[in-house]
Short mmCIF file of C-alpha atoms and ligand atoms in Angstrom, two decimals:
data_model
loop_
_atom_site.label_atom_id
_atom_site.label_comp_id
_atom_site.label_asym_id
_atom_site.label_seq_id
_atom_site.Cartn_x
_atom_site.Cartn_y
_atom_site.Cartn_z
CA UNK Z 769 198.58 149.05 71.13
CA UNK Z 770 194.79 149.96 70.79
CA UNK Z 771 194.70 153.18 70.63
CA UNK Z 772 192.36 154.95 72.65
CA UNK Z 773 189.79 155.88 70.36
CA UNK Z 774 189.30 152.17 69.80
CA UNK Z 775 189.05 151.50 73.37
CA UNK Z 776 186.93 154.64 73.89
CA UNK Z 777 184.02 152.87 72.71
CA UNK Z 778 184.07 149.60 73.83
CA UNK Z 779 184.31 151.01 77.26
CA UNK Z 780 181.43 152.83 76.67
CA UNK Z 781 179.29 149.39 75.32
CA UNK Z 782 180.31 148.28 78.85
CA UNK Z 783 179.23 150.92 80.57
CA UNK Z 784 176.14 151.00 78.35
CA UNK Z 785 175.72 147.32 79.65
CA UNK Z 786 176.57 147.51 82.59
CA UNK Z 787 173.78 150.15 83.48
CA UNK Z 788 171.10 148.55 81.20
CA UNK Z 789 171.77 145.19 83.54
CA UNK Z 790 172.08 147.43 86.46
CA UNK Z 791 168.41 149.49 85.32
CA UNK Z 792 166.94 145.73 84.59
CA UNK Z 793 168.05 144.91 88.44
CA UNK Z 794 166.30 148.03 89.22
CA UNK Z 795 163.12 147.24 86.75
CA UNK Z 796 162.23 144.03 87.58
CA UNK Z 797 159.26 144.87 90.75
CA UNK Z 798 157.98 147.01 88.46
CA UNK Z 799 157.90 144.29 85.55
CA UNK Z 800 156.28 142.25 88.62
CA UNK Z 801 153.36 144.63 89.08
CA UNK Z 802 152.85 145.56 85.21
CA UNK Z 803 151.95 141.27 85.34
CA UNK Z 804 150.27 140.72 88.36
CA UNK Z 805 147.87 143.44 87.07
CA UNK Z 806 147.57 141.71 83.86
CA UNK Z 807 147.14 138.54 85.31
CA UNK Z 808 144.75 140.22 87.98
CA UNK Z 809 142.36 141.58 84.98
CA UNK Z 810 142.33 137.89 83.87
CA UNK Z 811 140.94 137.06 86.79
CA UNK Z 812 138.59 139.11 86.81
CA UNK Z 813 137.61 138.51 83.49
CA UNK Z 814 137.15 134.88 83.82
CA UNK Z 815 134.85 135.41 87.15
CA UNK Z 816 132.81 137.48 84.52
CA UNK Z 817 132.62 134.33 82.79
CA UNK Z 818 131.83 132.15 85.91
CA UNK Z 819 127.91 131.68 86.05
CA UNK Z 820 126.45 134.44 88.98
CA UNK Z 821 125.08 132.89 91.95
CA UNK Z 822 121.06 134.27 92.53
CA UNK Z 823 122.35 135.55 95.56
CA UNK Z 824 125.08 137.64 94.33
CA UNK Z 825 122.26 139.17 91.68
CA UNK Z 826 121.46 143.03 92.79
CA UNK Z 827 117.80 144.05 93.28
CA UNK Z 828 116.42 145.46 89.90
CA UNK Z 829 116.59 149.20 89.94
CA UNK Z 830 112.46 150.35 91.04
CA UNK Z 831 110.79 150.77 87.82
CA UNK Z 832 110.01 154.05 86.18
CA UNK Z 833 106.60 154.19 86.85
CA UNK Z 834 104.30 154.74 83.46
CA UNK Z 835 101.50 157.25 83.93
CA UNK Z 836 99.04 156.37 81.48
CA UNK Z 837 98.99 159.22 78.89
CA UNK Z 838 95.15 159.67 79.81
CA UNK Z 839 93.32 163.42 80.45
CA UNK Z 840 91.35 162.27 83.40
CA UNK Z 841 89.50 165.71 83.05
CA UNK Z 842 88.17 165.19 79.93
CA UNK Z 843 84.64 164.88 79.56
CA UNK Z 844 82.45 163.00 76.94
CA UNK Z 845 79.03 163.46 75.85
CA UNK Z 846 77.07 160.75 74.63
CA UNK Z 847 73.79 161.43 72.42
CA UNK Z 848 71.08 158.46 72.51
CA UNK Z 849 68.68 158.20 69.18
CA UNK Z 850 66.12 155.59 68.12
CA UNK Z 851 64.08 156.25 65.47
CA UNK Z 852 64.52 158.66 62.03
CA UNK Z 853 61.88 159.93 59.72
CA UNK Z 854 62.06 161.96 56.79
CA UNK Z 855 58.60 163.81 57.88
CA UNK Z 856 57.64 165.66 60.50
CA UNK Z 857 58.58 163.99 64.12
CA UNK Z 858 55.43 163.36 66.25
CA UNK Z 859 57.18 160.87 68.88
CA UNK Z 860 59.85 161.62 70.60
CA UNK Z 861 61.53 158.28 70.31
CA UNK Z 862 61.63 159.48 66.20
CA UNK Z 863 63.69 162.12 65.13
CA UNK Z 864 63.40 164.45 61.91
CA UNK Z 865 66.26 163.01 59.35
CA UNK Z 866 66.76 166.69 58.83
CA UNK Z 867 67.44 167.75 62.15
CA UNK Z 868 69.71 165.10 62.80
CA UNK Z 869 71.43 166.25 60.06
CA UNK Z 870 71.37 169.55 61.65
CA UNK Z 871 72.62 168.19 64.74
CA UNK Z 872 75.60 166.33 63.43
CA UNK Z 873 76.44 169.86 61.86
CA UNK Z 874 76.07 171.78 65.14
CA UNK Z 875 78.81 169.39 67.07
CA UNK Z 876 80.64 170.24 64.02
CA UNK Z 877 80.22 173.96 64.30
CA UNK Z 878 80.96 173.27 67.64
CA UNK Z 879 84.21 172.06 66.96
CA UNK Z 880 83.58 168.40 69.30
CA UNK Z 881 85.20 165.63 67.83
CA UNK Z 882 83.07 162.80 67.86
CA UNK Z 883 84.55 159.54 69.05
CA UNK Z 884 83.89 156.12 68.80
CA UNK Z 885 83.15 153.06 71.78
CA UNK Z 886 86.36 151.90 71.12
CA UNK Z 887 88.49 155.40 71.84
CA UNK Z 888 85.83 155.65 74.96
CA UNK Z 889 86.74 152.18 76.33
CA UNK Z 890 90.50 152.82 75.80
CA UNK Z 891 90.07 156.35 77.78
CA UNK Z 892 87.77 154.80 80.70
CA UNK Z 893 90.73 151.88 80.88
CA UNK Z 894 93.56 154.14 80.80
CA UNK Z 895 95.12 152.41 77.66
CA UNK Z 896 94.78 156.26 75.36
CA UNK Z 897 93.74 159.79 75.39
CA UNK Z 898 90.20 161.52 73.93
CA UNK Z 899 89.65 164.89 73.20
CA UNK Z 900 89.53 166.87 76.50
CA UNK Z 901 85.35 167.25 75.23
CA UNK Z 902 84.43 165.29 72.27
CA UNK Z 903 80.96 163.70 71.83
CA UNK Z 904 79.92 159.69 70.80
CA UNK Z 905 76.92 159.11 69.17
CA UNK Z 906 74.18 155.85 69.40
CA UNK Z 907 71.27 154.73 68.30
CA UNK Z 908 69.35 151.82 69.79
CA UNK Z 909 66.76 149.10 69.14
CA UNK Z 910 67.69 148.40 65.09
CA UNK Z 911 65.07 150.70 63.22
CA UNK Z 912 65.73 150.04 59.70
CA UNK Z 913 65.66 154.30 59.52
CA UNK Z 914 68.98 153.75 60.71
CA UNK Z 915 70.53 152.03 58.15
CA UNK Z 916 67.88 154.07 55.18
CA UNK Z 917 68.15 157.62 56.98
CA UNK Z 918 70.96 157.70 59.31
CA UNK Z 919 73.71 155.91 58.31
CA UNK Z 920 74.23 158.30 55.23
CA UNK Z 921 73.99 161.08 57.49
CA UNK Z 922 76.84 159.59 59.74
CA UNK Z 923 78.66 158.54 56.60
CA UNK Z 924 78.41 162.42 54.82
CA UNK Z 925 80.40 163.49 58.28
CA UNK Z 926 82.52 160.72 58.76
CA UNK Z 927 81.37 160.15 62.55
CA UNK Z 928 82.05 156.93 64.32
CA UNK Z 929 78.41 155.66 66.30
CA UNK Z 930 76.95 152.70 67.70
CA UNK Z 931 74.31 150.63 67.72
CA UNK Z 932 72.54 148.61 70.23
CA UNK Z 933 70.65 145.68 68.82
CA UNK Z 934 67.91 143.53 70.73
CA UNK Z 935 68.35 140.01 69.16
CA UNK Z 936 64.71 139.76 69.09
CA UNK Z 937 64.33 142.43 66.82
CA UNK Z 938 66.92 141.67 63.91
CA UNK Z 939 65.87 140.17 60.76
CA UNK Z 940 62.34 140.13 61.29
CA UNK Z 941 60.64 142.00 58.70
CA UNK Z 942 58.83 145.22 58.83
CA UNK Z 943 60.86 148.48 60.24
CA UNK Z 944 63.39 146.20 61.82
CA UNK Z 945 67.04 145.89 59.78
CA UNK Z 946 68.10 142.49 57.90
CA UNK Z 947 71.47 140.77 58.79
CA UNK Z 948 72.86 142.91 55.43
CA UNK Z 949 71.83 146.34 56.82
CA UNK Z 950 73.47 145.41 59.84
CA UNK Z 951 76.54 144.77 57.82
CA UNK Z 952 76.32 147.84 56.26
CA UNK Z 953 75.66 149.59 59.41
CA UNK Z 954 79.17 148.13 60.36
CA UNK Z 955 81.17 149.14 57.26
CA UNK Z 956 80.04 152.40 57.18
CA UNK Z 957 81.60 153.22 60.63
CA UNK Z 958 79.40 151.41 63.14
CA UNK Z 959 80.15 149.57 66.57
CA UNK Z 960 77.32 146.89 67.45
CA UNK Z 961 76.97 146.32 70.79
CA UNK Z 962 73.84 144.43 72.91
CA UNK Z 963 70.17 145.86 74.08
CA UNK Z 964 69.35 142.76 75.08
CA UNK Z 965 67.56 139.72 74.14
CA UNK Z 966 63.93 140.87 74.75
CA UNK Z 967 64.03 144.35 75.08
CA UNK Z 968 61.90 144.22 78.72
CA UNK Z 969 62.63 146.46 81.92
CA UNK Z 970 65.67 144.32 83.30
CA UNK Z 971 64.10 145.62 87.02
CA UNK Z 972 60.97 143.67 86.45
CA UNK Z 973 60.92 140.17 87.74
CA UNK Z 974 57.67 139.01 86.39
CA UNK Z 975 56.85 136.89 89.14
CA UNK Z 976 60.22 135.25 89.29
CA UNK Z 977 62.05 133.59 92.26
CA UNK Z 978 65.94 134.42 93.04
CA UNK Z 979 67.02 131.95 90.74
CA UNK Z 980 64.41 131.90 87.84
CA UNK Z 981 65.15 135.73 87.99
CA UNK Z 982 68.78 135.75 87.91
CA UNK Z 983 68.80 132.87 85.08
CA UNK Z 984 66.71 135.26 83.03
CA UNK Z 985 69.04 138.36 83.71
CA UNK Z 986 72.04 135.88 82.11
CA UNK Z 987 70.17 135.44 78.88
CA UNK Z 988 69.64 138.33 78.41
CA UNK Z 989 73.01 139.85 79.13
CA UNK Z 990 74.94 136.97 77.75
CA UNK Z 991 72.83 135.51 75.22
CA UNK Z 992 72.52 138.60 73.11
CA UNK Z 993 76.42 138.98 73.10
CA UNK Z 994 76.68 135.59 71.83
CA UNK Z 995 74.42 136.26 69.49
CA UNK Z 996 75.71 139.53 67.94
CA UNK Z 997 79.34 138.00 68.03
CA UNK Z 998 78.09 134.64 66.38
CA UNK Z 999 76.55 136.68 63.61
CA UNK Z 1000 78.36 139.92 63.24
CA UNK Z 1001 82.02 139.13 65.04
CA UNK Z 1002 83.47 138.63 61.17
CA UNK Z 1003 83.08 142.23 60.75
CA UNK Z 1004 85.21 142.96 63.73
CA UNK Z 1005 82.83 145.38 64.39
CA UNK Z 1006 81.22 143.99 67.85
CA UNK Z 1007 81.91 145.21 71.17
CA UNK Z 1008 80.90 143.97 74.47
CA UNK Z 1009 78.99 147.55 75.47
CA UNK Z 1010 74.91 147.18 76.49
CA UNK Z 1011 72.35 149.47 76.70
CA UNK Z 1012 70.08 149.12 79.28
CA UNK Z 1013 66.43 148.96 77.59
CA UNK Z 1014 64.49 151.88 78.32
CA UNK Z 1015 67.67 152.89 80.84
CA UNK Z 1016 66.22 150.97 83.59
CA UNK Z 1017 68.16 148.58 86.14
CA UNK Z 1018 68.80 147.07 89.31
CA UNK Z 1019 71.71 145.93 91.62
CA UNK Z 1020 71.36 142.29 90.57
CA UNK Z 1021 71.70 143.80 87.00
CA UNK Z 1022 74.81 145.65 87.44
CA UNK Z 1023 75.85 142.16 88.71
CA UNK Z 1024 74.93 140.22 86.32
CA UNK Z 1025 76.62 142.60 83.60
CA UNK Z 1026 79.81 143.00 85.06
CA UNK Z 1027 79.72 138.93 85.73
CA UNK Z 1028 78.74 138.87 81.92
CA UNK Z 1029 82.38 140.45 81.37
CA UNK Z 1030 80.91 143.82 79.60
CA UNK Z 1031 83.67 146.57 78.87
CA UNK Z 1032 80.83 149.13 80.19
CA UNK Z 1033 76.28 149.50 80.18
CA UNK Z 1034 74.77 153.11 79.52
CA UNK Z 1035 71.63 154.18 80.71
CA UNK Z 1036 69.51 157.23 79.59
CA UNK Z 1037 70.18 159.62 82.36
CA UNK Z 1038 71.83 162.91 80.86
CA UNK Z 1039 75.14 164.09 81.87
CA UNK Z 1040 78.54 164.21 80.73
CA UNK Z 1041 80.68 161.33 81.25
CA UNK Z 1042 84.04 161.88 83.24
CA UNK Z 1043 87.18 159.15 83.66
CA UNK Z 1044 85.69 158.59 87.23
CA UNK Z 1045 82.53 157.50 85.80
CA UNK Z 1046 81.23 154.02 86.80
CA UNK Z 1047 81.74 151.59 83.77
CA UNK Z 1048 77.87 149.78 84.28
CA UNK Z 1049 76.32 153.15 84.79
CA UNK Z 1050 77.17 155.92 81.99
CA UNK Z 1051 74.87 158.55 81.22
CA UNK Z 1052 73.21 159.32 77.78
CA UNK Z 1053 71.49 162.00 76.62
CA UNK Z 1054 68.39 161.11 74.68
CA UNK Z 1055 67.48 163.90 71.81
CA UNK Z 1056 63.88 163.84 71.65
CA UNK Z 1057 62.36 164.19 68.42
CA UNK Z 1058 59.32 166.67 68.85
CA UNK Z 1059 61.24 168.88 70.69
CA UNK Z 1060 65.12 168.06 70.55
CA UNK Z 1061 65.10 168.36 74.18
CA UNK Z 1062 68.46 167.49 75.40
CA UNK Z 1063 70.60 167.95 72.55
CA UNK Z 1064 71.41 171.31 73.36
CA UNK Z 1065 72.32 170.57 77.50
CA UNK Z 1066 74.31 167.78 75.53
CA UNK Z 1067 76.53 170.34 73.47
CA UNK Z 1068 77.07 172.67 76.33
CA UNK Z 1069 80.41 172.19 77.57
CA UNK Z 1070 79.47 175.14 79.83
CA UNK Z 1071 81.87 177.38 77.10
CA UNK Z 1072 78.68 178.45 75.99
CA UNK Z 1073 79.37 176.88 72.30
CA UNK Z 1074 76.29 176.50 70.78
CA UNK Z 1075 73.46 177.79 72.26
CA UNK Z 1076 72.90 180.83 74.68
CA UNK Z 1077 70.95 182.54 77.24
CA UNK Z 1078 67.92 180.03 77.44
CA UNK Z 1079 68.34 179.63 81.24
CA UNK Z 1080 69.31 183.14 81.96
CA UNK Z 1081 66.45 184.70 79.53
CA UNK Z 1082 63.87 182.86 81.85
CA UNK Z 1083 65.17 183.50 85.14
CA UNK Z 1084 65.02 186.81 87.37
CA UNK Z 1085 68.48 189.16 86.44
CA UNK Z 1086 70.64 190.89 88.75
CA UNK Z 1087 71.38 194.43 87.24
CA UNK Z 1088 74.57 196.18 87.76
CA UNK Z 1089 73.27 198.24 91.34
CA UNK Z 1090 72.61 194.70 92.52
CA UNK Z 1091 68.70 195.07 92.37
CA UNK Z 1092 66.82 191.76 90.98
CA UNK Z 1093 64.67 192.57 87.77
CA UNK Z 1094 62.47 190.44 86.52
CA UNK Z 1095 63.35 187.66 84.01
CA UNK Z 1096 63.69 189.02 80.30
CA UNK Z 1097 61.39 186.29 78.98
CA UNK Z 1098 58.17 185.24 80.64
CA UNK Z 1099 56.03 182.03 80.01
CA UNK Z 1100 52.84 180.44 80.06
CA UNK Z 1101 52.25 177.85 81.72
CA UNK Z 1102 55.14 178.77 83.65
CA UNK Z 1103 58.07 176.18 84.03
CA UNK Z 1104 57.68 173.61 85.83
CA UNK Z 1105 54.08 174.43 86.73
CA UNK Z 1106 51.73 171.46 87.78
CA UNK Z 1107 48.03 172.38 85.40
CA UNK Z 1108 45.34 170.90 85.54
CA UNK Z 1109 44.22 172.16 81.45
CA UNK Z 1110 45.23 169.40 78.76
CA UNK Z 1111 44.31 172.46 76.29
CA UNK Z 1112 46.54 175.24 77.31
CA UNK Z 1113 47.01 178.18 75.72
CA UNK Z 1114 50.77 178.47 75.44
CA UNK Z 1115 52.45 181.52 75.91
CA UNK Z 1116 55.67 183.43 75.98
CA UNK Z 1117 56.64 187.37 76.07
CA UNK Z 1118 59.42 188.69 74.25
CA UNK Z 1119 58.36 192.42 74.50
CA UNK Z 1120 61.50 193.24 76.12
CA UNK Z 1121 63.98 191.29 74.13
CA UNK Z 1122 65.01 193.65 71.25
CA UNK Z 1123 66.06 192.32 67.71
CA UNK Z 1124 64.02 189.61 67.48
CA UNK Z 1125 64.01 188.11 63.66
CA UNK Z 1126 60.27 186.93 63.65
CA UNK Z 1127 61.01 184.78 60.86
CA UNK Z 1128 63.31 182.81 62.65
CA UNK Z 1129 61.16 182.15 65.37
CA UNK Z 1130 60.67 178.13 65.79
CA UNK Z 1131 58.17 176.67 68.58
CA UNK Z 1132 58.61 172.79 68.98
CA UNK Z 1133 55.75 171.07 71.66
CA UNK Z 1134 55.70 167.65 72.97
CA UNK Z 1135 54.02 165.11 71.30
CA UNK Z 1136 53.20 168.01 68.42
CA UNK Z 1137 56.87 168.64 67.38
CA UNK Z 1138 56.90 171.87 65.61
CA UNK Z 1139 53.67 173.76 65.18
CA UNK Z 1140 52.00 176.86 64.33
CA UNK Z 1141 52.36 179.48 66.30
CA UNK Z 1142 51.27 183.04 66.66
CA UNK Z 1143 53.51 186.28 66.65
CA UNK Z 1144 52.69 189.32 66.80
CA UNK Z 1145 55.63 191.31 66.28
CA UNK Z 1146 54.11 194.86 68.04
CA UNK Z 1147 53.91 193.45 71.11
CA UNK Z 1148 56.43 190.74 71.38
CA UNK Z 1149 53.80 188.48 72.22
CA UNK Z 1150 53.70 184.62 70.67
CA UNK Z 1151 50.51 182.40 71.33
CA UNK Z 1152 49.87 179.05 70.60
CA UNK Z 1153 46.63 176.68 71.50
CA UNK Z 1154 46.93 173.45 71.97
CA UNK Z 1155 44.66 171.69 69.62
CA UNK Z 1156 44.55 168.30 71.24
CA UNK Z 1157 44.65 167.30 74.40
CA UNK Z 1158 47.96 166.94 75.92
CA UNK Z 1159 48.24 163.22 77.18
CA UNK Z 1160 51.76 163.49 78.37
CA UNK Z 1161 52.21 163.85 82.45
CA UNK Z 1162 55.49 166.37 81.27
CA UNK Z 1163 55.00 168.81 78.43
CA UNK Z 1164 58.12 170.25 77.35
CA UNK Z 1165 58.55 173.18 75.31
CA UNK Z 1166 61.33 175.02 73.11
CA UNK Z 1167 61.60 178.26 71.53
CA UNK Z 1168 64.23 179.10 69.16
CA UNK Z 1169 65.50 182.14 67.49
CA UNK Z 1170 68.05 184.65 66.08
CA UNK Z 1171 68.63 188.16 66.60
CA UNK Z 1172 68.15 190.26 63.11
CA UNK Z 1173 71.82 189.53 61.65
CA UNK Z 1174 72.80 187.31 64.21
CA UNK Z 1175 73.44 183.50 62.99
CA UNK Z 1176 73.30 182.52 66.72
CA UNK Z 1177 70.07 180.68 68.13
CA UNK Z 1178 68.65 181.80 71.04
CA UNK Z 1179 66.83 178.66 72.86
CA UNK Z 1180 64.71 178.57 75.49
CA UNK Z 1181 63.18 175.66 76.82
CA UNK Z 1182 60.96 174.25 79.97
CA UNK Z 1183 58.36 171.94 81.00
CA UNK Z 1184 55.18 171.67 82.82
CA UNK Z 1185 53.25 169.18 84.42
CA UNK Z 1186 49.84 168.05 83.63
CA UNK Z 1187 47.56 167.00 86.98
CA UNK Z 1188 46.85 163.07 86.22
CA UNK Z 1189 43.23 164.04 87.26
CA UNK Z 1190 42.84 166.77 84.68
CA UNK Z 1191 40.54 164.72 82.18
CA UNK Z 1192 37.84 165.07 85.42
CA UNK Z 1193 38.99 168.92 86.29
CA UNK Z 1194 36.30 170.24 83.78
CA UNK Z 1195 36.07 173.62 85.25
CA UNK Z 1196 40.00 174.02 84.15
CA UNK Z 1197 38.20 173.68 80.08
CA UNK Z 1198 38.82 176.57 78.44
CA UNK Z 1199 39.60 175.63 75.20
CA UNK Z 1200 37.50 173.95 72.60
CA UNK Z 1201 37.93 170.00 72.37
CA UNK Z 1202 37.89 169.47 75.93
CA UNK Z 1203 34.74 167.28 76.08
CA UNK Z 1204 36.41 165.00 72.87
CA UNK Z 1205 36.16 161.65 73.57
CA UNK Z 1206 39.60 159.49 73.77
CA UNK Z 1207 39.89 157.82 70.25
CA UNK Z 1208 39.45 154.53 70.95
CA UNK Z 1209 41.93 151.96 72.24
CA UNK Z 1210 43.59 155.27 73.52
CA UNK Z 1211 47.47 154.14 75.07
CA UNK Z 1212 50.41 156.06 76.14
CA UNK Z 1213 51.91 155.81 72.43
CA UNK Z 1214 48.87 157.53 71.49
CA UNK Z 1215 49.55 160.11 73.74
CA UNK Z 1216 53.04 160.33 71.70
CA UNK Z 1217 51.37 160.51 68.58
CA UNK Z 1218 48.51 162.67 68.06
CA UNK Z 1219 46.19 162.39 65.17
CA UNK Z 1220 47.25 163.38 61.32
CA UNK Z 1221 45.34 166.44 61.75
CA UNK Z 1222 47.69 168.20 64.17
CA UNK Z 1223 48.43 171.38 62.75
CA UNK Z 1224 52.01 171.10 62.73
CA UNK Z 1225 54.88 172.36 59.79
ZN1 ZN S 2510 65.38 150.47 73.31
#
């Protein structure tokens, strides 16, 4: 017989059996389920594959809308030059090589980064940022002074400018600059844009009709682009900027330049450009040589930066109970007087300014640039005559100077008018000269540029 413990375990491989069958019985739905979701992923994964009807694509997700990274407060002063000379400025379309110098250095001091058309386009277009106040620099017409004088200037502190050339005047002898310059001018930093073809006042039809006008505007707006780009585009240096000559336009010109595709036109009226700006009208500054009238306004971010008090010294002050005094300085002819003298005796009282370095004391006169004057320390007073007669219709003046140990100037500066009739006003004479004759073939440049003789430093 089998004994027991034999048996023992077969029994238990049948039971074993028995219950795995029996657990199978039992296992099988679930076996179901574990494939049907195996097949079911299948499925899914092959409609994956399937091409996707357009209709079953989902509307794109709105996109994140990119704010240009633009400072729509910041503000941009542009300086205007034309002329350089390395003597003494007598026209204020010429500037002093030596106070441009000096000028480049103040917006230094200043700490204004100067930036070039290109950075100014991109900021007016939204493309980049500028420096919340930063300053760009050009020079127009094509002097050669601004390749002999001014380019090594611009070079020395690595500022960016531009230039606006009037096709006309390029490569024709005398003071104007050769093709080469040019070159120069725009491998040392320069931008050449357009002044035109002709150089005229873009407002003055000449006798023109609609058309004949309007066919005129187009050469000179397009033509002189061509021209520069034909010539000068290798140098990657041209861009489609004008200046308006002498500032001056007209509806039909704003037309015709936007038409003409131009990124933006300047004019010469001073102010600070903002990002609201309109592209075909932006504002220049123009430093005038005798005087350098308007550089200062053009530094003056209002943080008071480089120069100080000129306004305030002139005009009546407010003490501390609220009573109005008097202005500190006082001047003669007063600002913005209308006088009917072309010799006036010009004078200004700094009696109750205290510190005053005489030696620092600089007077600068339209038309004479920076003369002679009188000061007599005692009594604060400074005098200077006119020697010639004024033929300007507004005389500006500026005063400059430092308080002892200060390095700071102090500038004031203001105009007058001269009465048209004051050559026939000869009871206003009071100054010797006043019967001169006019020199001979007398013109308003002559009024610019007085004789040799002026008695200025
Ligand atoms: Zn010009």
């Amino acid at each position: 017989m089998i004994p027991v413990s034999r048996l023992l375990p077969a029994g238990l491989a049948a039971l074993g059996i028995a219950l795995f069958v029996s657990s199978c019985e039992k296992a099988a739905p679930y076996l179901d389920q574990v494939k049907k979701a195996l097949d079911r992923e299948t499925e899914e994964e092959q409609a994956a594959r399937k091409p996707i009807a357009p209709e079953d694509i989902p509307p794109p997700p709105a996109p994140v809308k990119m704010e240009p990274v633009i400072n729509k407060e910041a503000r941009v002063s542009i300086l205007g030059y034309h002329d350089f000379t390395e003597g003494t400025s007598t026209n204020d379309m010429i500037l002093n090589i030596e106070d441009f110098r000096r000028q480049m250095q103040a917006i230094r001091d200043a700490k204004l980064p100067v930036i070039s058309m290109r950075q100014f386009l991109d900021w007016k277009q939204g493309k980049s940022d500028i420096p919340a106040e930063c300053v760009m620099i050009t020079i127009d017409d094509g002097w050669k002074a601004t390749h002999t004088l001014a380019l090594g200037v611009l070079k020395d502190f690595g500022y960016p400018f531009t230039v606006f050339l009037y096709k006309n005047y390029i490569n024709i002898g005398g003071r104007s600059l050769t093709h080469e310059e040019v070159r120069e001018i725009a491998q040392g930093g320069g931008t050449i844009s357009s002044h035109s073809v002709s150089h005229q006042n873009l407002s003055r039809r000449g006798g023109r009709g609609d058309a004949a006008y309007d066919a005129w505007l187009r050469e000179e707006f397009i033509e002189s682009m061509r021209f520069l780009e034909e010539t000068y585009g290798d140098t990657g240096a041209v861009v489609k900027t004008f200046a308006y000559p002498f500032g001056i336009y007209n509806d039909r010109a704003l037309e015709i330049a936007r038409e003409a595709g131009y990124e933006a036109c300047f004019t010469v009226n001073g102010k600070k450009t903002g990002w609201e700006e309109k592209d075909m009208e932006i504002g220049r500054y123009v430093v005038h040589g005798t005087t350098l009238a308007n550089f200062d306004p053009a530094l003056d971010f209002g943080g008071g930066a480089v120069t100080t008090g000129g306004r305030k010294l002139l005009a009546e002050q407010k003490s501390e109970d609220g009573a109005t005094q008097g202005p500190l300085v006082t001047v003669k002819p007063e600002a913005n007087a209308v006088i009917g003298n072309r010799l006036p005796l010009v004078e200004v009282d700094l009696s109750k300014l205290t510190g005053v370095d005489p030696a620092s004391i600089v007077l600068r006169i339209s038309g004479f640039g920076r003369v002679a004057h009188q000061f007599d320390a005692a009594s604060g007073r400074l005098t200077y005559q006119i020697p010639q007669r004024l033929r300007v219709e507004t005389c500006a003046v500026q005063l400059s100077f430092r308080h002892s140990g200060s390095k700071e100037n102090e500038l004031i500066g203001w105009t007058f008018q001269i009465d048209p009739l004051a050559d026939y006003l000869s009871s206003e004479a009071t100054a010797p000269g006043k019967n001169d004759p006019l020199p001979a073939g007398s013109t308003e440049e002559a009024a610019l540029a007085p004789p040799a003789a002026t008695p200025a430093l």
